[in-house]
């Protein structure tokens, strides 16, 4: 992995979750709202206070900056946009839903939509793919895909996200697991791709352009 040029630049962005319904299409956003509501707040009283700050390492063209994304939401507005979202979020938190094993995945998609809307203003999701990276596409041109691959981890911080990006070292002769970055760069049908990685505790993220 080529090291990015470090910068002292820090950007602060405040973003209301309901803004996603303006920045992206309703159909892609709506199913991710309850998982975000369930996943982002912590267990303690202090952790549940808005805004919810994610410290994002944002890398584009080898240049890095730190972005503080302060996420907020108005539950009454979200309830109008997605009726029943509050009850859905409570069931996700309590594990009383068949989606309980997919909360992290779905929340990572929702937060990726936030990252696209704030860090790539004007870009809109065209479609999402099943079973093949990247998950989220801006351009579906055959042989020249452009999009974002998303993933989330409940804990582990930057080290957990780096393992997703770069792969895990081999242990006791076991074969090393390749990271998402190298796998995406090797794909000839992808013209542009970003990695969007999120951790809930601590709240850190990596949004990195890995190709071109």
Coordinates of N, CA and C in Angstrom, one line a residue, residues 6-207:
X6 N 0.8 12.9 4.3 CA 0.0 13.4 5.5 C -0.2 14.9 5.5
X7 N -1.3 15.3 6.0 CA -1.6 16.8 6.0 C -2.1 17.1 7.3
X8 N -1.9 18.4 7.8 CA -2.4 18.9 9.0 C -3.9 19.4 8.8
X9 N -4.4 19.4 7.6 CA -5.7 19.9 7.3 C -6.8 19.1 8.0
X10 N -7.6 19.8 8.7 CA -8.8 19.1 9.4 C -10.0 19.8 8.9
X11 N -11.0 19.1 8.4 CA -12.2 19.6 7.9 C -13.3 19.2 8.9
X12 N -14.2 20.1 9.2 CA -15.4 19.7 10.1 C -16.7 19.9 9.3
X13 N -17.5 18.8 9.3 CA -18.7 18.8 8.5 C -19.8 18.4 9.5
X14 N -20.9 19.1 9.5 CA -22.1 18.7 10.3 C -23.1 18.3 9.3
X15 N -23.7 17.1 9.5 CA -24.6 16.5 8.5 C -25.8 15.9 9.2
X16 N -27.0 16.3 8.8 CA -28.2 15.8 9.3 C -28.6 14.5 8.4
X17 N -28.9 13.4 9.1 CA -29.2 12.2 8.4 C -30.4 12.3 7.4
X18 N -31.3 13.1 7.8 CA -32.5 13.3 6.9 C -32.1 14.0 5.6
X19 N -31.0 14.7 5.5 CA -30.5 15.3 4.3 C -30.2 14.2 3.2
X20 N -30.0 13.0 3.6 CA -29.7 11.9 2.7 C -30.8 11.8 1.7
X21 N -32.0 12.1 2.1 CA -33.2 11.9 1.2 C -33.2 13.0 0.1
X22 N -32.4 14.0 0.2 CA -32.2 15.0 -0.8 C -31.0 14.7 -1.7
X23 N -30.0 14.2 -1.0 CA -28.7 14.0 -1.7 C -28.7 12.7 -2.5
X24 N -29.5 11.7 -2.0 CA -29.5 10.4 -2.7 C -30.9 10.0 -2.9
X25 N -31.1 8.9 -3.7 CA -32.5 8.4 -4.0 C -33.0 7.7 -2.7
X26 N -34.3 7.9 -2.5 CA -35.0 7.4 -1.3 C -34.9 5.9 -1.2
X27 N -35.0 5.2 -2.4 CA -35.0 3.7 -2.3 C -33.7 3.2 -1.8
X28 N -32.5 3.8 -2.1 CA -31.2 3.3 -1.6 C -31.1 3.7 -0.1
X29 N -31.6 4.8 0.3 CA -31.3 5.3 1.6 C -32.2 4.7 2.7
X30 N -33.5 4.5 2.3 CA -34.5 4.2 3.4 C -34.2 3.0 4.2
X31 N -33.7 1.9 3.7 CA -33.5 0.7 4.5 C -32.3 0.8 5.4
X32 N -31.5 1.8 5.2 CA -30.3 2.0 6.0 C -30.4 2.9 7.2
X33 N -31.5 3.6 7.3 CA -31.7 4.6 8.4 C -31.8 3.9 9.7
X34 N -32.7 2.9 9.9 CA -32.9 2.3 11.2 C -31.6 1.6 11.6
X35 N -30.8 0.9 10.8 CA -29.5 0.4 11.2 C -28.6 1.5 11.7
X36 N -28.5 2.6 11.0 CA -27.7 3.7 11.5 C -28.1 4.2 12.9
X37 N -29.4 4.4 13.1 CA -29.9 4.8 14.4 C -29.6 3.8 15.5
X38 N -29.6 2.5 15.1 CA -29.3 1.5 16.1 C -27.8 1.3 16.4
X39 N -27.0 1.5 15.4 CA -25.5 1.2 15.4 C -24.7 2.3 15.9
X40 N -25.0 3.6 15.5 CA -24.1 4.7 15.8 C -24.1 5.1 17.2
X41 N -25.2 5.2 17.9 CA -25.2 5.6 19.3 C -24.5 4.5 20.2
X42 N -23.7 5.0 21.2 CA -23.1 4.0 22.1 C -24.1 3.6 23.2
X43 N -23.5 2.9 24.2 CA -24.4 2.4 25.3 C -24.5 3.4 26.4
X44 N -23.4 4.2 26.6 CA -23.5 5.2 27.7 C -24.3 6.4 27.4
X45 N -24.6 7.2 28.4 CA -25.4 8.4 28.2 C -24.6 9.4 27.3
X46 N -23.3 9.5 27.6 CA -22.5 10.5 26.8 C -22.4 10.1 25.4
X47 N -22.3 8.8 25.1 CA -22.2 8.3 23.7 C -23.4 8.5 22.9
X48 N -24.6 8.6 23.6 CA -25.8 8.7 22.9 C -26.2 10.2 22.6
X49 N -25.3 11.1 23.0 CA -25.6 12.5 22.8 C -25.2 13.0 21.4
X50 N -26.1 13.7 20.7 CA -25.7 14.3 19.4 C -24.9 15.5 19.6
X51 N -24.0 15.8 18.6 CA -23.7 15.1 17.4 C -22.9 13.9 17.6
X52 N -22.9 12.9 16.7 CA -22.1 11.7 16.8 C -20.9 11.9 15.8
X53 N -19.8 12.2 16.4 CA -18.6 12.5 15.6 C -17.8 11.3 15.1
X54 N -17.6 11.2 13.8 CA -16.7 10.2 13.2 C -15.5 10.9 12.8
X55 N -14.3 10.4 13.1 CA -13.1 10.9 12.6 C -12.7 10.1 11.4
X56 N -12.7 10.8 10.3 CA -12.6 10.1 9.0 C -11.2 10.4 8.4
X57 N -10.4 9.4 8.1 CA -9.2 9.5 7.3 C -9.6 9.5 5.8
X58 N -9.6 10.7 5.2 CA -10.0 10.8 3.8 C -8.8 10.9 2.9
X59 N -8.7 9.9 2.0 CA -7.5 9.9 1.1 C -8.0 9.9 -0.4
X60 N -7.5 10.9 -1.1 CA -7.8 11.0 -2.6 C -6.5 11.3 -3.3
X61 N -6.2 10.6 -4.3 CA -5.0 10.8 -5.1 C -3.7 10.8 -4.3
X62 N -3.7 10.0 -3.3 CA -2.5 9.9 -2.4 C -2.4 11.0 -1.4
X63 N -3.3 11.9 -1.3 CA -3.3 13.0 -0.3 C -4.3 12.7 0.7
X64 N -3.9 12.9 2.0 CA -4.8 12.6 3.1 C -5.1 13.8 3.9
X65 N -6.4 13.8 4.4 CA -6.8 14.9 5.3 C -7.7 14.2 6.3
X66 N -7.9 14.9 7.5 CA -8.8 14.4 8.5 C -10.1 15.2 8.4
X67 N -11.2 14.4 8.4 CA -12.5 15.0 8.3 C -13.3 14.6 9.6
X68 N -13.8 15.6 10.3 CA -14.7 15.3 11.4 C -16.1 15.4 10.9
X69 N -16.8 14.3 10.8 CA -18.2 14.3 10.4 C -19.1 14.2 11.6
X70 N -19.8 15.3 11.9 CA -20.7 15.3 13.0 C -22.1 15.0 12.6
X71 N -22.5 13.8 12.8 CA -23.8 13.3 12.4 C -24.9 13.6 13.4
X72 N -26.0 14.2 12.8 CA -27.2 14.5 13.7 C -28.4 13.9 13.0
X73 N -29.5 13.9 13.7 CA -30.8 13.5 13.1 C -31.9 14.1 13.9
X74 N -33.0 14.3 13.2 CA -34.3 14.7 13.8 C -35.2 13.5 13.7
X75 N -35.5 12.8 14.8 CA -36.3 11.5 14.7 C -37.7 11.8 14.1
X76 N -38.3 12.9 14.5 CA -39.6 13.2 13.9 C -39.6 13.3 12.4
X77 N -38.6 14.0 11.9 CA -38.5 14.1 10.4 C -38.2 12.7 9.8
X78 N -37.3 12.0 10.4 CA -37.0 10.6 9.8 C -38.3 9.7 9.9
X79 N -39.1 9.9 10.9 CA -40.3 9.1 11.0 C -41.3 9.4 9.9
X80 N -41.3 10.7 9.5 CA -42.2 11.0 8.3 C -41.6 10.5 7.0
X81 N -40.3 10.4 6.9 CA -39.7 9.9 5.7 C -39.7 8.4 5.6
X82 N -39.6 7.8 6.7 CA -39.6 6.3 6.8 C -40.5 5.9 7.9
X83 N -41.8 5.8 7.7 CA -42.7 5.4 8.8 C -42.3 4.2 9.5
X84 N -42.3 4.2 10.9 CA -41.9 3.0 11.7 C -40.4 2.9 11.9
X85 N -39.6 3.9 11.5 CA -38.1 3.7 11.6 C -37.7 3.7 13.1
X86 N -38.4 4.4 13.9 CA -37.9 4.4 15.4 C -38.1 3.0 16.0
X87 N -39.3 2.4 15.7 CA -39.6 1.1 16.3 C -38.6 0.0 15.7
X88 N -38.3 0.2 14.4 CA -37.4 -0.7 13.7 C -36.0 -0.6 14.3
X89 N -35.6 0.6 14.6 CA -34.2 0.8 15.2 C -34.2 0.2 16.6
X90 N -35.3 0.3 17.4 CA -35.3 -0.3 18.7 C -35.2 -1.8 18.6
X91 N -35.9 -2.4 17.6 CA -35.9 -3.9 17.5 C -34.5 -4.3 17.1
X92 N -33.8 -3.5 16.2 CA -32.4 -3.8 15.8 C -31.5 -3.8 17.1
X93 N -31.6 -2.8 17.9 CA -30.8 -2.6 19.1 C -31.0 -3.8 20.0
X94 N -32.3 -4.3 20.1 CA -32.7 -5.4 21.0 C -32.4 -6.7 20.4
X95 N -32.1 -6.8 19.1 CA -31.9 -8.1 18.5 C -33.2 -8.8 18.1
X96 N -34.3 -8.1 18.2 CA -35.6 -8.7 17.9 C -36.1 -8.5 16.5
X97 N -35.2 -9.0 15.6 CA -35.5 -8.9 14.1 C -34.6 -9.9 13.4
X98 N -35.1 -10.4 12.2 CA -34.2 -11.2 11.4 C -33.0 -10.5 10.8
X99 N -33.0 -9.2 10.9 CA -31.9 -8.4 10.4 C -30.8 -8.2 11.4
X100 N -30.9 -8.8 12.6 CA -30.0 -8.6 13.7 C -28.5 -8.8 13.3
X101 N -28.3 -9.8 12.4 CA -26.9 -10.1 12.1 C -26.4 -9.2 11.0
X102 N -27.2 -8.3 10.5 CA -26.8 -7.5 9.3 C -26.8 -6.0 9.7
X103 N -26.9 -5.7 11.0 CA -27.0 -4.3 11.4 C -25.7 -3.5 11.0
X104 N -24.5 -4.1 11.3 CA -23.3 -3.5 10.9 C -23.1 -3.2 9.4
X105 N -23.5 -4.2 8.6 CA -23.4 -4.1 7.2 C -24.3 -3.0 6.7
X106 N -25.5 -3.0 7.1 CA -26.5 -2.0 6.7 C -26.2 -0.6 7.1
X107 N -25.7 -0.5 8.4 CA -25.3 0.8 8.9 C -24.1 1.4 8.1
X108 N -23.2 0.5 7.7 CA -22.0 0.9 6.9 C -22.5 1.5 5.6
X109 N -23.5 0.9 5.0 CA -24.0 1.4 3.8 C -24.6 2.8 4.0
X110 N -25.4 3.0 5.1 CA -25.9 4.3 5.3 C -24.9 5.3 5.6
X111 N -23.8 5.0 6.3 CA -22.8 5.9 6.6 C -22.0 6.2 5.3
X112 N -21.9 5.2 4.4 CA -21.2 5.4 3.1 C -22.0 6.4 2.3
X113 N -23.3 6.4 2.3 CA -24.1 7.4 1.6 C -23.8 8.8 2.2
X114 N -23.6 8.8 3.5 CA -23.3 10.1 4.1 C -21.9 10.6 3.6
X115 N -21.0 9.7 3.5 CA -19.6 10.0 3.1 C -19.7 10.5 1.6
X116 N -20.4 9.8 0.8 CA -20.5 10.2 -0.6 C -21.1 11.6 -0.7
X117 N -22.1 11.8 0.0 CA -22.9 13.1 -0.1 C -22.0 14.3 0.5
X118 N -21.1 14.0 1.4 CA -20.3 15.1 2.0 C -19.0 15.2 1.4
X119 N -18.3 14.1 1.1 CA -17.0 14.1 0.6 C -16.9 14.1 -1.0
X120 N -18.0 13.7 -1.6 CA -18.1 13.7 -3.1 C -19.4 14.4 -3.5
X121 N -19.5 15.7 -3.1 CA -20.8 16.4 -3.4 C -21.2 16.3 -4.8
X122 N -22.5 16.0 -5.0 CA -23.0 16.0 -6.4 C -23.1 14.6 -6.9
X123 N -22.3 13.7 -6.4 CA -22.3 12.3 -6.9 C -23.6 11.6 -6.3
X124 N -24.2 10.8 -7.1 CA -25.4 10.1 -6.7 C -25.3 8.6 -7.0
X125 N -25.8 7.8 -6.1 CA -25.8 6.3 -6.3 C -26.7 5.9 -7.4
X126 N -26.3 5.1 -8.3 CA -27.2 4.6 -9.4 C -27.7 3.3 -9.1
X127 N -26.9 2.4 -8.5 CA -27.4 1.1 -8.2 C -26.5 0.4 -7.1
X128 N -26.9 -0.7 -6.6 CA -26.1 -1.5 -5.6 C -26.0 -2.9 -6.2
X129 N -24.9 -3.5 -5.9 CA -24.7 -4.9 -6.5 C -24.7 -5.9 -5.4
X130 N -25.1 -7.1 -5.7 CA -25.1 -8.2 -4.8 C -24.0 -9.2 -5.1
X131 N -23.1 -9.5 -4.1 CA -22.2 -10.5 -4.3 C -20.9 -10.2 -5.1
X132 N -20.8 -8.9 -5.5 CA -19.6 -8.5 -6.3 C -19.2 -7.1 -5.9
X133 N -18.0 -6.9 -5.7 CA -17.5 -5.5 -5.4 C -17.4 -4.7 -6.7
X134 N -17.5 -3.4 -6.6 CA -17.9 -2.6 -5.4 C -19.4 -2.7 -5.2
X135 N -19.8 -2.5 -3.9 CA -21.2 -2.6 -3.5 C -22.1 -1.5 -4.2
X136 N -21.5 -0.3 -4.3 CA -22.3 0.9 -4.6 C -21.7 1.5 -5.9
X137 N -22.5 1.7 -6.9 CA -22.0 2.2 -8.2 C -22.6 3.5 -8.6
X138 N -21.7 4.4 -9.1 CA -22.0 5.6 -9.7 C -22.2 5.5 -11.2
X139 N -21.4 4.6 -11.8 CA -21.3 4.4 -13.2 C -21.3 2.9 -13.5
X140 N -22.3 2.5 -14.3 CA -22.4 1.0 -14.6 C -21.9 0.7 -16.0
X141 N -21.1 1.5 -16.6 CA -20.5 1.2 -17.9 C -19.8 -0.1 -17.9
X142 N -20.1 -1.0 -18.7 CA -19.4 -2.3 -18.7 C -17.9 -2.1 -18.9
X143 N -17.1 -2.7 -18.1 CA -15.6 -2.6 -18.2 C -15.0 -1.4 -17.7
X144 N -15.9 -0.5 -17.2 CA -15.4 0.8 -16.6 C -16.3 1.2 -15.5
X145 N -16.4 0.4 -14.5 CA -17.3 0.6 -13.3 C -16.6 1.7 -12.4
X146 N -17.5 2.5 -11.8 CA -17.0 3.5 -10.8 C -17.9 3.4 -9.6
X147 N -17.3 3.3 -8.4 CA -18.2 3.1 -7.3 C -17.4 3.1 -6.0
X148 N -18.1 2.5 -5.0 CA -17.6 2.5 -3.6 C -17.8 1.1 -3.0
X149 N -16.8 0.5 -2.4 CA -16.9 -0.7 -1.6 C -17.0 -0.3 -0.1
X150 N -18.0 -0.8 0.6 CA -18.3 -0.4 2.0 C -18.1 -1.6 2.9
X151 N -17.7 -1.3 4.1 CA -17.6 -2.4 5.2 C -17.6 -1.7 6.5
X152 N -18.1 -2.4 7.5 CA -18.1 -1.9 8.9 C -17.6 -2.9 9.9
X153 N -17.1 -2.4 11.0 CA -16.7 -3.2 12.1 C -17.3 -2.6 13.4
X154 N -17.8 -3.4 14.3 CA -18.4 -2.9 15.5 C -17.3 -2.3 16.5
X155 N -16.2 -3.0 16.5 CA -15.1 -2.5 17.4 C -13.8 -2.7 16.7
X156 N -12.7 -2.2 17.4 CA -11.3 -2.4 16.8 C -10.7 -1.2 16.3
X157 N -11.4 -0.1 16.0 CA -10.8 1.1 15.6 C -10.1 1.0 14.3
X158 N -9.1 1.9 14.1 CA -8.3 1.9 12.9 C -7.6 0.6 12.5
X159 N -7.1 -0.1 13.5 CA -6.4 -1.3 13.3 C -7.4 -2.3 12.6
X160 N -8.6 -2.4 13.0 CA -9.6 -3.3 12.4 C -9.9 -2.9 11.0
X161 N -10.0 -1.5 10.7 CA -10.3 -1.1 9.4 C -9.1 -1.3 8.5
X162 N -7.9 -1.1 9.0 CA -6.7 -1.3 8.2 C -6.6 -2.8 7.8
X163 N -7.0 -3.7 8.7 CA -7.0 -5.1 8.3 C -7.9 -5.4 7.2
X164 N -9.1 -4.7 7.2 CA -10.0 -4.9 6.0 C -9.3 -4.3 4.8
X165 N -8.7 -3.2 4.9 CA -8.1 -2.5 3.7 C -6.9 -3.3 3.2
X166 N -6.0 -3.7 4.1 CA -4.7 -4.2 3.7 C -4.6 -5.7 3.8
X167 N -5.5 -6.4 4.5 CA -5.4 -7.8 4.7 C -4.8 -8.2 6.0
X168 N -4.9 -9.4 6.4 CA -4.4 -9.9 7.6 C -3.1 -10.7 7.4
X169 N -2.1 -10.5 8.3 CA -0.9 -11.3 8.1 C -1.1 -12.8 8.4
X170 N -0.3 -13.6 7.7 CA -0.4 -15.0 7.9 C 0.1 -15.4 9.3
X171 N -0.5 -16.5 9.9 CA -0.1 -17.0 11.2 C 0.1 -18.5 11.1
X172 N 1.3 -18.9 11.7 CA 1.6 -20.3 11.7 C 1.5 -21.0 10.4
X173 N 2.0 -20.3 9.4 CA 2.0 -20.9 8.1 C 0.7 -20.8 7.3
X174 N -0.3 -20.2 7.9 CA -1.6 -20.0 7.2 C -1.4 -19.0 6.1
X175 N -2.2 -19.1 5.0 CA -2.1 -18.2 3.9 C -2.6 -16.8 4.3
X176 N -1.9 -15.8 4.0 CA -2.3 -14.4 4.3 C -3.6 -14.1 3.6
X177 N -4.5 -13.3 4.2 CA -5.7 -12.9 3.6 C -5.5 -11.6 3.0
X178 N -5.9 -11.5 1.7 CA -5.7 -10.3 0.9 C -6.7 -9.2 1.4
X179 N -6.3 -8.0 1.4 CA -7.2 -6.9 1.7 C -8.0 -6.5 0.6
X180 N -9.1 -5.7 0.9 CA -10.0 -5.2 -0.2 C -9.3 -4.3 -1.2
X181 N -8.3 -3.5 -0.7 CA -7.7 -2.5 -1.6 C -7.0 -3.2 -2.8
X182 N -6.1 -4.2 -2.5 CA -5.4 -4.9 -3.5 C -6.3 -5.6 -4.5
X183 N -7.4 -6.2 -3.9 CA -8.3 -6.9 -4.7 C -9.0 -6.0 -5.7
X184 N -9.4 -4.8 -5.2 CA -10.1 -3.9 -6.1 C -9.2 -3.3 -7.1
X185 N -7.9 -3.0 -6.8 CA -7.0 -2.5 -7.8 C -6.7 -3.5 -8.9
X186 N -6.8 -4.8 -8.6 CA -6.5 -5.8 -9.6 C -7.6 -6.0 -10.6
X187 N -8.8 -5.5 -10.3 CA -10.0 -5.7 -11.1 C -9.9 -4.8 -12.4
X188 N -9.8 -5.4 -13.5 CA -9.7 -4.7 -14.8 C -11.0 -4.0 -15.2
X189 N -12.1 -4.5 -14.7 CA -13.4 -3.9 -15.1 C -13.8 -2.6 -14.2
X190 N -12.9 -2.3 -13.3 CA -13.1 -1.1 -12.5 C -12.2 0.0 -12.9
X191 N -12.8 1.2 -13.2 CA -12.1 2.4 -13.6 C -11.8 3.3 -12.4
X192 N -12.7 3.3 -11.4 CA -12.5 4.1 -10.2 C -13.3 3.4 -9.1
X193 N -12.6 3.4 -7.9 CA -13.2 2.8 -6.8 C -12.6 3.4 -5.5
X194 N -13.5 3.5 -4.5 CA -13.2 4.0 -3.2 C -13.6 3.0 -2.1
X195 N -12.8 3.0 -1.0 CA -13.1 2.1 0.1 C -13.8 3.0 1.2
X196 N -14.9 2.6 1.7 CA -15.6 3.3 2.8 C -15.7 2.3 3.9
X197 N -14.9 2.6 5.0 CA -14.8 1.7 6.1 C -15.2 2.4 7.4
X198 N -16.0 1.7 8.2 CA -16.6 2.4 9.4 C -16.4 1.5 10.7
X199 N -16.1 2.1 11.8 CA -16.1 1.5 13.1 C -17.0 2.2 14.0
X200 N -17.8 1.5 14.8 CA -18.7 2.1 15.7 C -18.1 2.5 17.0
X201 N -17.1 1.7 17.5 CA -16.5 2.0 18.8 C -15.0 1.6 18.8
X202 N -14.2 2.6 18.7 CA -14.4 4.1 18.6 C -15.0 4.5 17.2
X203 N -15.6 5.7 17.2 CA -16.1 6.1 15.9 C -15.1 6.7 15.0
X204 N -14.5 5.8 14.2 CA -13.5 6.2 13.2 C -13.9 5.6 11.8
X205 N -13.3 6.2 10.8 CA -13.6 5.8 9.5 C -12.4 6.0 8.5
X206 N -12.4 5.3 7.4 CA -11.5 5.5 6.3 C -12.3 5.6 5.1
X207 N -12.1 6.7 4.3 CA -12.7 6.9 3.0 C -11.5 7.1 2.1

